[in-house]
PDB file of C-alpha atoms and ligand atoms in Angstrom:
ATOM      1  CA  MET Q  21      20.705 -14.319  12.408  1.00 61.00           C
ATOM      2  CA  LYS Q  22      18.956 -16.082  15.309  1.00 67.00           C
ATOM      3  CA  ILE Q  23      15.666 -14.510  16.304  1.00 81.00           C
ATOM      4  CA  ASP Q  24      12.724 -15.968  18.185  1.00 85.00           C
ATOM      5  CA  SER Q  25       9.743 -16.533  15.946  1.00 92.00           C
ATOM      6  CA  ILE Q  26       6.331 -15.086  16.778  1.00 95.00           C
ATOM      7  CA  ASN Q  27       3.673 -17.671  17.632  1.00 95.00           C
ATOM      8  CA  ILE Q  28       0.768 -16.428  15.583  1.00 95.00           C
ATOM      9  CA  ASP Q  29      -1.608 -18.899  17.228  1.00 95.00           C
ATOM     10  CA  SER Q  30      -1.381 -16.937  20.458  1.00 96.00           C
ATOM     11  CA  PHE Q  31      -3.059 -13.904  18.822  1.00 97.00           C
ATOM     12  CA  LYS Q  32      -6.709 -13.430  17.897  1.00 97.00           C
ATOM     13  CA  GLN Q  33      -6.502 -10.620  15.328  1.00 97.00           C
ATOM     14  CA  ILE Q  34      -3.381  -9.800  13.347  1.00 98.00           C
ATOM     15  CA  VAL Q  35      -2.712  -6.752  11.160  1.00 98.00           C
ATOM     16  CA  PHE Q  36       0.235  -6.430   8.792  1.00 98.00           C
ATOM     17  CA  PHE Q  37       0.698  -2.777   7.929  1.00 98.00           C
ATOM     18  CA  THR Q  38       2.909  -2.196   4.881  1.00 97.00           C
ATOM     19  CA  GLY Q  39       4.506   0.775   3.148  1.00 95.00           C
ATOM     20  CA  ALA Q  40       6.675   1.577   0.163  1.00 94.00           C
ATOM     21  CA  GLY Q  41       9.684  -0.382   1.529  1.00 95.00           C
ATOM     22  CA  MET Q  42       7.752  -3.663   1.216  1.00 97.00           C
ATOM     23  CA  SER Q  43       7.369  -3.132  -2.534  1.00 97.00           C
ATOM     24  CA  ALA Q  44      10.766  -1.473  -3.000  1.00 96.00           C
ATOM     25  CA  GLU Q  45      12.323  -4.832  -2.161  1.00 97.00           C
ATOM     26  CA  SER Q  46      10.448  -6.266  -5.177  1.00 98.00           C
ATOM     27  CA  GLY Q  47      11.918  -3.476  -7.301  1.00 96.00           C
ATOM     28  CA  VAL Q  48       8.897  -1.153  -7.448  1.00 94.00           C
ATOM     29  CA  PRO Q  49      10.300   2.376  -7.615  1.00 86.00           C
ATOM     30  CA  THR Q  50       9.764   4.469  -4.496  1.00 83.00           C
ATOM     31  CA  TYR Q  51       8.422   8.005  -4.768  1.00 82.00           C
ATOM     32  CA  ARG Q  52      10.764  10.074  -2.669  1.00 75.00           C
ATOM     33  CA  GLY Q  53      13.722   7.781  -1.977  1.00 73.00           C
ATOM     34  CA  GLU Q  54      16.856   7.393  -4.070  1.00 76.00           C
ATOM     35  CA  GLY Q  55      15.850   6.994  -7.738  1.00 79.00           C
ATOM     36  CA  GLY Q  56      12.275   7.831  -6.673  1.00 85.00           C
ATOM     37  CA  VAL Q  57       9.548   8.746  -9.147  1.00 90.00           C
ATOM     38  CA  TRP Q  58       9.225  12.354  -7.903  1.00 89.00           C
ATOM     39  CA  HIS Q  59      12.853  13.031  -8.798  1.00 90.00           C
ATOM     40  CA  GLU Q  60      11.940  12.442 -12.443  1.00 91.00           C
ATOM     41  CA  TYR Q  61       8.351  13.715 -12.522  1.00 94.00           C
ATOM     42  CA  ASN Q  62       6.713  16.778 -11.074  1.00 95.00           C
ATOM     43  CA  TRP Q  63       3.720  15.435  -9.081  1.00 95.00           C
ATOM     44  CA  GLN Q  64       1.785  18.653  -9.757  1.00 97.00           C
ATOM     45  CA  GLU Q  65       1.651  17.587 -13.424  1.00 97.00           C
ATOM     46  CA  TYR Q  66       0.831  13.902 -12.853  1.00 97.00           C
ATOM     47  CA  ALA Q  67      -0.669  13.082  -9.484  1.00 97.00           C
ATOM     48  CA  CYS Q  68      -3.348  15.501  -8.391  1.00 98.00           C
ATOM     49  CA  GLN Q  69      -6.940  16.253  -9.323  1.00 97.00           C
ATOM     50  CA  GLU Q  70      -5.966  19.526 -11.030  1.00 98.00           C
ATOM     51  CA  ALA Q  71      -3.450  17.740 -13.293  1.00 98.00           C
ATOM     52  CA  TRP Q  72      -6.075  15.174 -14.320  1.00 98.00           C
ATOM     53  CA  GLU Q  73      -8.669  17.866 -15.021  1.00 97.00           C
ATOM     54  CA  LEU Q  74      -6.146  19.834 -17.089  1.00 98.00           C
ATOM     55  CA  ASN Q  75      -4.569  16.999 -19.063  1.00 98.00           C
ATOM     56  CA  PRO Q  76      -6.099  13.553 -18.441  1.00 98.00           C
ATOM     57  CA  GLU Q  77      -4.144  11.900 -21.305  1.00 98.00           C
ATOM     58  CA  LYS Q  78      -0.842  12.911 -19.712  1.00 98.00           C
ATOM     59  CA  VAL Q  79      -1.955  11.656 -16.296  1.00 98.00           C
ATOM     60  CA  PHE Q  80      -3.130   8.352 -17.839  1.00 98.00           C
ATOM     61  CA  ASP Q  81       0.200   7.927 -19.693  1.00 97.00           C
ATOM     62  CA  PHE Q  82       2.024   8.356 -16.376  1.00 97.00           C
ATOM     63  CA  HIS Q  83      -0.174   5.821 -14.594  1.00 97.00           C
ATOM     64  CA  ASP Q  84       0.070   3.315 -17.451  1.00 97.00           C
ATOM     65  CA  LEU Q  85       3.823   3.538 -16.914  1.00 95.00           C
ATOM     66  CA  ARG Q  86       3.395   2.890 -13.153  1.00 95.00           C
ATOM     67  CA  ARG Q  87       1.358  -0.223 -14.010  1.00 96.00           C
ATOM     68  CA  ALA Q  88       3.993  -1.392 -16.491  1.00 96.00           C
ATOM     69  CA  GLU Q  89       6.771  -0.841 -13.906  1.00 94.00           C
ATOM     70  CA  ALA Q  90       4.810  -2.780 -11.263  1.00 95.00           C
ATOM     71  CA  LEU Q  91       4.260  -5.693 -13.656  1.00 95.00           C
ATOM     72  CA  LYS Q  92       8.018  -5.980 -14.206  1.00 96.00           C
ATOM     73  CA  CYS Q  93       8.322  -6.762 -10.477  1.00 96.00           C
ATOM     74  CA  PHE Q  94       7.221  -9.768  -8.464  1.00 97.00           C
ATOM     75  CA  PRO Q  95       6.228 -10.445  -4.864  1.00 98.00           C
ATOM     76  CA  HIS Q  96       9.120 -11.502  -2.608  1.00 98.00           C
ATOM     77  CA  LYS Q  97       9.370 -13.994   0.254  1.00 98.00           C
ATOM     78  CA  GLY Q  98       7.921 -11.483   2.720  1.00 98.00           C
ATOM     79  CA  HIS Q  99       4.719 -11.192   0.666  1.00 98.00           C
ATOM     80  CA  ASP Q 100       4.597 -15.000   0.464  1.00 98.00           C
ATOM     81  CA  VAL Q 101       4.870 -15.374   4.251  1.00 98.00           C
ATOM     82  CA  ILE Q 102       1.882 -13.068   4.788  1.00 98.00           C
ATOM     83  CA  THR Q 103      -0.151 -14.964   2.168  1.00 98.00           C
ATOM     84  CA  ALA Q 104       0.742 -18.314   3.758  1.00 98.00           C
ATOM     85  CA  LEU Q 105      -0.346 -16.999   7.173  1.00 97.00           C
ATOM     86  CA  GLN Q 106      -3.634 -15.786   5.716  1.00 97.00           C
ATOM     87  CA  ASN Q 107      -4.237 -19.208   4.204  1.00 96.00           C
ATOM     88  CA  THR Q 108      -4.099 -20.848   7.619  1.00 95.00           C
ATOM     89  CA  HIS Q 109      -5.367 -17.972   9.784  1.00 94.00           C
ATOM     90  CA  PRO Q 110      -8.483 -16.137   8.576  1.00 92.00           C
ATOM     91  CA  ASN Q 111      -7.866 -13.484  11.234  1.00 96.00           C
ATOM     92  CA  VAL Q 112      -4.892 -11.956   9.341  1.00 97.00           C
ATOM     93  CA  LEU Q 113      -5.572  -8.614   7.637  1.00 98.00           C
ATOM     94  CA  ILE Q 114      -3.343  -6.363   5.593  1.00 98.00           C
ATOM     95  CA  VAL Q 115      -3.510  -2.580   5.669  1.00 98.00           C
ATOM     96  CA  THR Q 116      -1.244  -1.059   3.038  1.00 97.00           C
ATOM     97  CA  GLN Q 117      -0.182   2.355   1.843  1.00 96.00           C
ATOM     98  CA  ASN Q 118       0.949   0.824  -1.443  1.00 97.00           C
ATOM     99  CA  ILE Q 119      -1.098   1.173  -4.597  1.00 97.00           C
ATOM    100  CA  ASP Q 120       0.658  -1.463  -6.678  1.00 97.00           C
ATOM    101  CA  GLY Q 121      -1.423  -4.552  -5.824  1.00 97.00           C
ATOM    102  CA  MET Q 122       1.668  -6.613  -4.935  1.00 98.00           C
ATOM    103  CA  HIS Q 123       0.000  -8.297  -1.938  1.00 98.00           C
ATOM    104  CA  GLN Q 124      -2.880  -9.486  -4.133  1.00 97.00           C
ATOM    105  CA  ARG Q 125      -0.407 -10.718  -6.754  1.00 97.00           C
ATOM    106  CA  ALA Q 126       1.160 -12.827  -3.997  1.00 98.00           C
ATOM    107  CA  GLY Q 127      -2.303 -14.338  -3.405  1.00 97.00           C
ATOM    108  CA  SER Q 128      -3.309 -12.279  -0.376  1.00 97.00           C
ATOM    109  CA  GLU Q 129      -6.884 -11.287   0.333  1.00 94.00           C
ATOM    110  CA  ASN Q 130      -8.440  -8.865   2.796  1.00 92.00           C
ATOM    111  CA  VAL Q 131      -6.161  -5.999   1.766  1.00 97.00           C
ATOM    112  CA  ILE Q 132      -7.267  -2.556   2.909  1.00 98.00           C
ATOM    113  CA  GLU Q 133      -5.665  -0.109   0.466  1.00 98.00           C
ATOM    114  CA  LEU Q 134      -5.463   3.265   2.178  1.00 97.00           C
ATOM    115  CA  HIS Q 135      -4.180   5.093  -0.885  1.00 97.00           C
ATOM    116  CA  GLY Q 136      -6.227   3.300  -3.543  1.00 98.00           C
ATOM    117  CA  SER Q 137      -4.942   1.116  -6.351  1.00 98.00           C
ATOM    118  CA  ILE Q 138      -3.461   1.535  -9.807  1.00 98.00           C
ATOM    119  CA  TRP Q 139      -5.568  -1.515 -10.724  1.00 98.00           C
ATOM    120  CA  ARG Q 140      -8.904   0.255 -10.231  1.00 98.00           C
ATOM    121  CA  ILE Q 141     -10.704   2.937 -12.211  1.00 98.00           C
ATOM    122  CA  ARG Q 142     -13.763   5.005 -11.413  1.00 98.00           C
ATOM    123  CA  CYS Q 143     -16.312   7.247 -13.067  1.00 98.00           C
ATOM    124  CA  GLU Q 144     -16.955  10.283 -10.926  1.00 95.00           C
ATOM    125  CA  LYS Q 145     -20.131  11.173 -12.856  1.00 98.00           C
ATOM    126  CA  GLU Q 146     -21.808   7.757 -12.644  1.00 98.00           C
ATOM    127  CA  GLY Q 147     -20.279   6.992  -9.238  1.00 97.00           C
ATOM    128  CA  TRP Q 148     -18.860   3.517  -9.912  1.00 98.00           C
ATOM    129  CA  VAL Q 149     -15.481   1.919  -9.171  1.00 97.00           C
ATOM    130  CA  LYS Q 150     -14.197  -1.123 -11.108  1.00 96.00           C
ATOM    131  CA  GLU Q 151     -11.131  -3.312 -11.205  1.00 95.00           C
ATOM    132  CA  ASP Q 152      -9.050  -2.929 -14.361  1.00 94.00           C
ATOM    133  CA  LEU Q 153      -6.489  -5.712 -14.290  1.00 91.00           C
ATOM    134  CA  ILE Q 154      -6.096  -6.797 -17.892  1.00 80.00           C
ATOM    135  CA  THR Q 155      -2.874  -5.216 -19.186  1.00 85.00           C
ATOM    136  CA  SER Q 156      -0.283  -2.650 -18.235  1.00 91.00           C
ATOM    137  CA  ASN Q 157      -2.451   0.015 -19.885  1.00 95.00           C
ATOM    138  CA  PHE Q 158      -5.795   0.997 -18.429  1.00 96.00           C
ATOM    139  CA  GLU Q 159      -8.401  -0.658 -20.635  1.00 95.00           C
ATOM    140  CA  LYS Q 160     -10.481   2.493 -21.117  1.00 95.00           C
ATOM    141  CA  ARG Q 161      -9.798   6.142 -20.443  1.00 97.00           C
ATOM    142  CA  LYS Q 162     -13.341   7.356 -21.002  1.00 98.00           C
ATOM    143  CA  CYS Q 163     -16.638   6.105 -19.608  1.00 98.00           C
ATOM    144  CA  ASP Q 164     -19.554   5.154 -21.873  1.00 97.00           C
ATOM    145  CA  CYS Q 165     -21.227   8.266 -20.458  1.00 98.00           C
ATOM    146  CA  GLY Q 166     -18.547  10.335 -22.213  1.00 97.00           C
ATOM    147  CA  THR Q 167     -16.605  11.616 -19.177  1.00 98.00           C
ATOM    148  CA  TRP Q 168     -12.956  10.870 -18.423  1.00 98.00           C
ATOM    149  CA  LEU Q 169     -12.375   7.970 -16.070  1.00 98.00           C
ATOM    150  CA  ARG Q 170     -10.059   8.482 -13.096  1.00 98.00           C
ATOM    151  CA  PRO Q 171      -7.507   6.067 -11.622  1.00 98.00           C
ATOM    152  CA  ASP Q 172      -8.864   5.123  -8.166  1.00 98.00           C
ATOM    153  CA  ILE Q 173      -5.831   6.470  -6.344  1.00 98.00           C
ATOM    154  CA  ILE Q 174      -5.458   8.968  -3.527  1.00 97.00           C
ATOM    155  CA  TRP Q 175      -3.474  11.749  -5.164  1.00 97.00           C
ATOM    156  CA  PHE Q 176      -1.835  14.738  -3.524  1.00 95.00           C
ATOM    157  CA  SER Q 177      -4.443  16.943  -1.778  1.00 95.00           C
ATOM    158  CA  ASP Q 178      -7.136  14.216  -2.012  1.00 97.00           C
ATOM    159  CA  MET Q 179      -9.034  13.178   1.101  1.00 96.00           C
ATOM    160  CA  LEU Q 180      -8.669   9.522   2.019  1.00 96.00           C
ATOM    161  CA  ASN Q 181     -11.783   7.452   1.399  1.00 96.00           C
ATOM    162  CA  PRO Q 182     -13.688   7.630   4.740  1.00 97.00           C
ATOM    163  CA  ASP Q 183     -14.966   4.024   4.446  1.00 97.00           C
ATOM    164  CA  THR Q 184     -11.438   2.732   3.878  1.00 97.00           C
ATOM    165  CA  VAL Q 185     -10.112   4.751   6.817  1.00 97.00           C
ATOM    166  CA  GLN Q 186     -12.895   3.389   9.019  1.00 97.00           C
ATOM    167  CA  GLN Q 187     -12.100  -0.200   7.971  1.00 98.00           C
ATOM    168  CA  ALA Q 188      -8.410   0.363   8.748  1.00 97.00           C
ATOM    169  CA  ASN Q 189      -9.131   2.015  12.106  1.00 97.00           C
ATOM    170  CA  GLU Q 190     -11.474  -0.774  13.085  1.00 97.00           C
ATOM    171  CA  ALA Q 191      -9.016  -3.508  12.107  1.00 97.00           C
ATOM    172  CA  ILE Q 192      -6.116  -1.842  13.898  1.00 98.00           C
ATOM    173  CA  SER Q 193      -7.986  -0.977  17.071  1.00 97.00           C
ATOM    174  CA  LYS Q 194      -9.258  -4.572  17.336  1.00 97.00           C
ATOM    175  CA  CYS Q 195      -5.953  -6.328  16.654  1.00 98.00           C
ATOM    176  CA  ASP Q 196      -3.737  -7.828  19.320  1.00 97.00           C
ATOM    177  CA  LEU Q 197      -0.684  -8.152  17.038  1.00 98.00           C
ATOM    178  CA  PHE Q 198       0.377  -5.280  14.772  1.00 98.00           C
ATOM    179  CA  ILE Q 199       3.343  -5.675  12.437  1.00 98.00           C
ATOM    180  CA  SER Q 200       4.527  -2.559  10.651  1.00 97.00           C
ATOM    181  CA  ILE Q 201       6.761  -3.182   7.632  1.00 97.00           C
ATOM    182  CA  GLY Q 202       8.601  -0.854   5.277  1.00 95.00           C
ATOM    183  CA  THR Q 203       7.055   2.442   6.241  1.00 93.00           C
ATOM    184  CA  SER Q 204       8.903   5.513   7.435  1.00 89.00           C
ATOM    185  CA  GLY Q 205       5.928   6.439   9.632  1.00 86.00           C
ATOM    186  CA  VAL Q 206       5.703  10.052   8.559  1.00 87.00           C
ATOM    187  CA  VAL Q 207       2.567  10.086   6.373  1.00 84.00           C
ATOM    188  CA  TRP Q 208      -0.700  10.559   8.324  1.00 86.00           C
ATOM    189  CA  PRO Q 209      -2.991   8.943   9.324  1.00 87.00           C
ATOM    190  CA  ALA Q 210      -0.769   5.908   8.795  1.00 84.00           C
ATOM    191  CA  ALA Q 211       1.851   7.398  11.088  1.00 89.00           C
ATOM    192  CA  GLY Q 212      -0.626   7.140  13.978  1.00 94.00           C
ATOM    193  CA  TYR Q 213      -1.414   3.457  13.488  1.00 96.00           C
ATOM    194  CA  PRO Q 214       1.268   1.947  15.771  1.00 95.00           C
ATOM    195  CA  GLN Q 215       0.014   4.248  18.526  1.00 94.00           C
ATOM    196  CA  LEU Q 216      -3.601   3.262  17.843  1.00 96.00           C
ATOM    197  CA  ALA Q 217      -2.701  -0.433  18.043  1.00 97.00           C
ATOM    198  CA  LYS Q 218      -0.667   0.145  21.203  1.00 96.00           C
ATOM    199  CA  SER Q 219      -3.447   2.137  22.871  1.00 95.00           C
ATOM    200  CA  THR Q 220      -5.795  -0.838  22.646  1.00 93.00           C
ATOM    201  CA  GLY Q 221      -3.196  -3.226  24.043  1.00 96.00           C
ATOM    202  CA  ALA Q 222      -1.754  -4.870  20.923  1.00 98.00           C
ATOM    203  CA  MET Q 223       1.778  -6.154  20.726  1.00 97.00           C
ATOM    204  CA  CYS Q 224       3.495  -3.967  18.115  1.00 97.00           C
ATOM    205  CA  VAL Q 225       6.549  -4.887  16.085  1.00 97.00           C
ATOM    206  CA  GLU Q 226       8.354  -3.204  13.234  1.00 97.00           C
ATOM    207  CA  VAL Q 227      10.422  -4.622  10.380  1.00 97.00           C
ATOM    208  CA  ASN Q 228      12.628  -2.064   8.661  1.00 95.00           C
ATOM    209  CA  PRO Q 229      16.358  -1.806   7.851  1.00 95.00           C
ATOM    210  CA  GLU Q 230      16.162   1.807   9.129  1.00 93.00           C
ATOM    211  CA  PRO Q 231      13.939   2.119  12.221  1.00 90.00           C
ATOM    212  CA  SER Q 232      11.005   4.431  11.512  1.00 89.00           C
ATOM    213  CA  GLU Q 233       9.809   7.586  13.277  1.00 87.00           C
ATOM    214  CA  GLN Q 234       7.444   5.357  15.284  1.00 89.00           C
ATOM    215  CA  ALA Q 235      10.057   2.764  16.287  1.00 92.00           C
ATOM    216  CA  TRP Q 236      10.407   4.206  19.807  1.00 92.00           C
ATOM    217  CA  MET Q 237       6.913   3.108  20.769  1.00 92.00           C
ATOM    218  CA  VAL Q 238       6.831  -0.452  19.452  1.00 95.00           C
ATOM    219  CA  ASP Q 239       7.681  -3.540  21.500  1.00 96.00           C
ATOM    220  CA  ASP Q 240      10.315  -4.915  19.116  1.00 95.00           C
ATOM    221  CA  VAL Q 241      12.154  -3.556  16.103  1.00 96.00           C
ATOM    222  CA  TYR Q 242      13.546  -6.137  13.684  1.00 96.00           C
ATOM    223  CA  LYS Q 243      16.204  -4.279  11.771  1.00 96.00           C
ATOM    224  CA  GLY Q 244      16.322  -5.852   8.332  1.00 96.00           C
ATOM    225  CA  LYS Q 245      14.585  -6.362   5.036  1.00 97.00           C
ATOM    226  CA  ALA Q 246      11.018  -7.670   4.913  1.00 98.00           C
ATOM    227  CA  GLY Q 247      11.945 -10.544   2.587  1.00 98.00           C
ATOM    228  CA  GLU Q 248      14.603 -11.743   5.025  1.00 97.00           C
ATOM    229  CA  MET Q 249      12.949 -10.976   8.372  1.00 97.00           C
ATOM    230  CA  LEU Q 250       9.411 -12.266   7.810  1.00 98.00           C
ATOM    231  CA  PRO Q 251      10.501 -15.857   7.033  1.00 97.00           C
ATOM    232  CA  LEU Q 252      12.556 -15.781  10.255  1.00 96.00           C
ATOM    233  CA  LEU Q 253       9.762 -14.276  12.333  1.00 97.00           C
ATOM    234  CA  PHE Q 254       6.948 -16.593  11.277  1.00 96.00           C
ATOM    235  CA  ASP Q 255       6.921 -20.366  10.877  1.00 90.00           C
ATOM    236  CA  VAL Q 256       4.798 -21.038   7.808  1.00 89.00           C
TER     237      VAL Q 256
HETATM  238  P1  LIG G1376       8.547   5.759   2.646  1.00 92.23           P
HETATM  239  O1  LIG G1376       9.138   5.826   1.270  1.00 92.23           O
HETATM  240  O2  LIG G1376       8.342   7.014   3.389  1.00 92.23           O
HETATM  241  O3  LIG G1376       9.438   4.793   3.543  1.00 92.23           O
HETATM  242  C1  LIG G1376       9.860   3.539   3.099  1.00 92.23           C
HETATM  243  C2  LIG G1376      10.401   2.795   4.283  1.00 92.23           C
HETATM  244  O4  LIG G1376      10.712   1.483   3.865  1.00 92.23           O
HETATM  245  C3  LIG G1376      11.669   3.390   4.883  1.00 92.23           C
HETATM  246  O5  LIG G1376      11.512   3.494   6.277  1.00 92.23           O
HETATM  247  C4  LIG G1376      12.750   2.353   4.536  1.00 92.23           C
HETATM  248  O6  LIG G1376      13.759   2.283   5.520  1.00 92.23           O
HETATM  249  C5  LIG G1376      11.926   1.082   4.478  1.00 92.23           C
HETATM  250  N1  LIG G1376      12.474  -0.008   3.685  1.00 92.23           N
HETATM  251  C6  LIG G1376      13.230   0.059   2.568  1.00 92.23           C
HETATM  252  N2  LIG G1376      13.501  -1.176   2.112  1.00 92.23           N
HETATM  253  C7  LIG G1376      12.893  -2.042   2.958  1.00 92.23           C
HETATM  254  C8  LIG G1376      12.797  -3.459   3.008  1.00 92.23           C
HETATM  255  N3  LIG G1376      13.405  -4.224   2.103  1.00 92.23           N
HETATM  256  N4  LIG G1376      12.081  -4.019   4.007  1.00 92.23           N
HETATM  257  C9  LIG G1376      11.472  -3.250   4.946  1.00 92.23           C
HETATM  258  N5  LIG G1376      11.536  -1.906   4.932  1.00 92.23           N
HETATM  259  C10 LIG G1376      12.221  -1.306   3.950  1.00 92.23           C
HETATM  260  O7  LIG G1376       7.199   4.918   2.469  1.00 92.23           O
HETATM  261  P2  LIG G1376       5.798   5.043   3.161  1.00 92.23           P
HETATM  262  O8  LIG G1376       5.955   5.194   4.635  1.00 92.23           O
HETATM  263  O9  LIG G1376       5.012   3.900   2.629  1.00 92.23           O
HETATM  264  O10 LIG G1376       5.168   6.396   2.626  1.00 92.23           O
HETATM  265  C11 LIG G1376       5.333   6.805   1.304  1.00 92.23           C
HETATM  266  C12 LIG G1376       4.050   7.137   0.565  1.00 92.23           C
HETATM  267  O11 LIG G1376       4.255   6.881  -0.830  1.00 92.23           O
HETATM  268  C13 LIG G1376       2.878   6.322   0.925  1.00 92.23           C
HETATM  269  O12 LIG G1376       1.837   7.217   0.974  1.00 92.23           O
HETATM  270  C14 LIG G1376       2.654   5.329  -0.239  1.00 92.23           C
HETATM  271  O13 LIG G1376       1.295   5.269  -0.576  1.00 92.23           O
HETATM  272  C15 LIG G1376       3.337   5.944  -1.379  1.00 92.23           C
HETATM  273  N6  LIG G1376       4.093   4.986  -2.238  1.00 92.23           N
HETATM  274  C16 LIG G1376       3.567   3.814  -2.701  1.00 92.23           C
HETATM  275  C17 LIG G1376       4.356   2.951  -3.479  1.00 92.23           C
HETATM  276  C18 LIG G1376       3.813   1.650  -4.004  1.00 92.23           C
HETATM  277  O14 LIG G1376       2.625   1.494  -4.199  1.00 92.23           O
HETATM  278  N7  LIG G1376       4.682   0.671  -4.234  1.00 92.23           N
HETATM  279  C19 LIG G1376       5.656   3.283  -3.784  1.00 92.23           C
HETATM  280  C20 LIG G1376       6.142   4.483  -3.306  1.00 92.23           C
HETATM  281  C21 LIG G1376       5.353   5.326  -2.524  1.00 92.23           C
END
């Protein structure tokens, strides 16, 4: 396919905004799509505060499995393109809805994780958050203070972290190039991000084999997979 590449040097602040489709191409199971995790598991038993309070061991077993599944997968060429751009352009940020840490595994930095990360744990009583990257299983399930630790993930019915939302809003409202990849654009507030970028004058593009709910408002839609389109769109 012949497409014109985007000259990144002509932009001051660039945001890549990624969703489940970015990781699905690496093989990370989706939640709702075909073969998705919620077809096999009832989220009410595994992915909400009530489930964790009722049966933390069961919730930890489920999340250990998510970590193991993620580790079986590897970043693809699309992740590599974003990392390469970050290496030469410090003004490239990533905002992601994914919790699997795939961008960081590709070597990316400056990743704003709207929905948290399966590679972080927190103690609600002592108020700390730590990375836990060692193995597929969380290193510890209980804090030294005796309370259960909690995966640092936004579960169903959780509020998003206000600091993270502010960071994302700031990055997106300041950017002049916004590239949305692999998101269906139905989960809020993420669904409003193309509009936010557009309202402050950014050029907005989308990469998705199936144009999203927000595709009508972007400047260009590149219909295709992230791992195929990003190397065509950016010279790295
Ligand atoms: P979604 O499942 O609603 O939509 C995925 C989108 O990706 C679809 O539009 C699909 O057409 C597109 N897509 C599929 N393959 C693609 C590819 N190779 N390249 C580009 N696009 C591709 O995902 P969402 O909008 O991110 O929302 C789902 C929610 O589930 C989010 O809240 C997210 O946090 C969560 N989630 C996270 C993970 C993860 O961490 N890997 C996985 C599943 C779901």
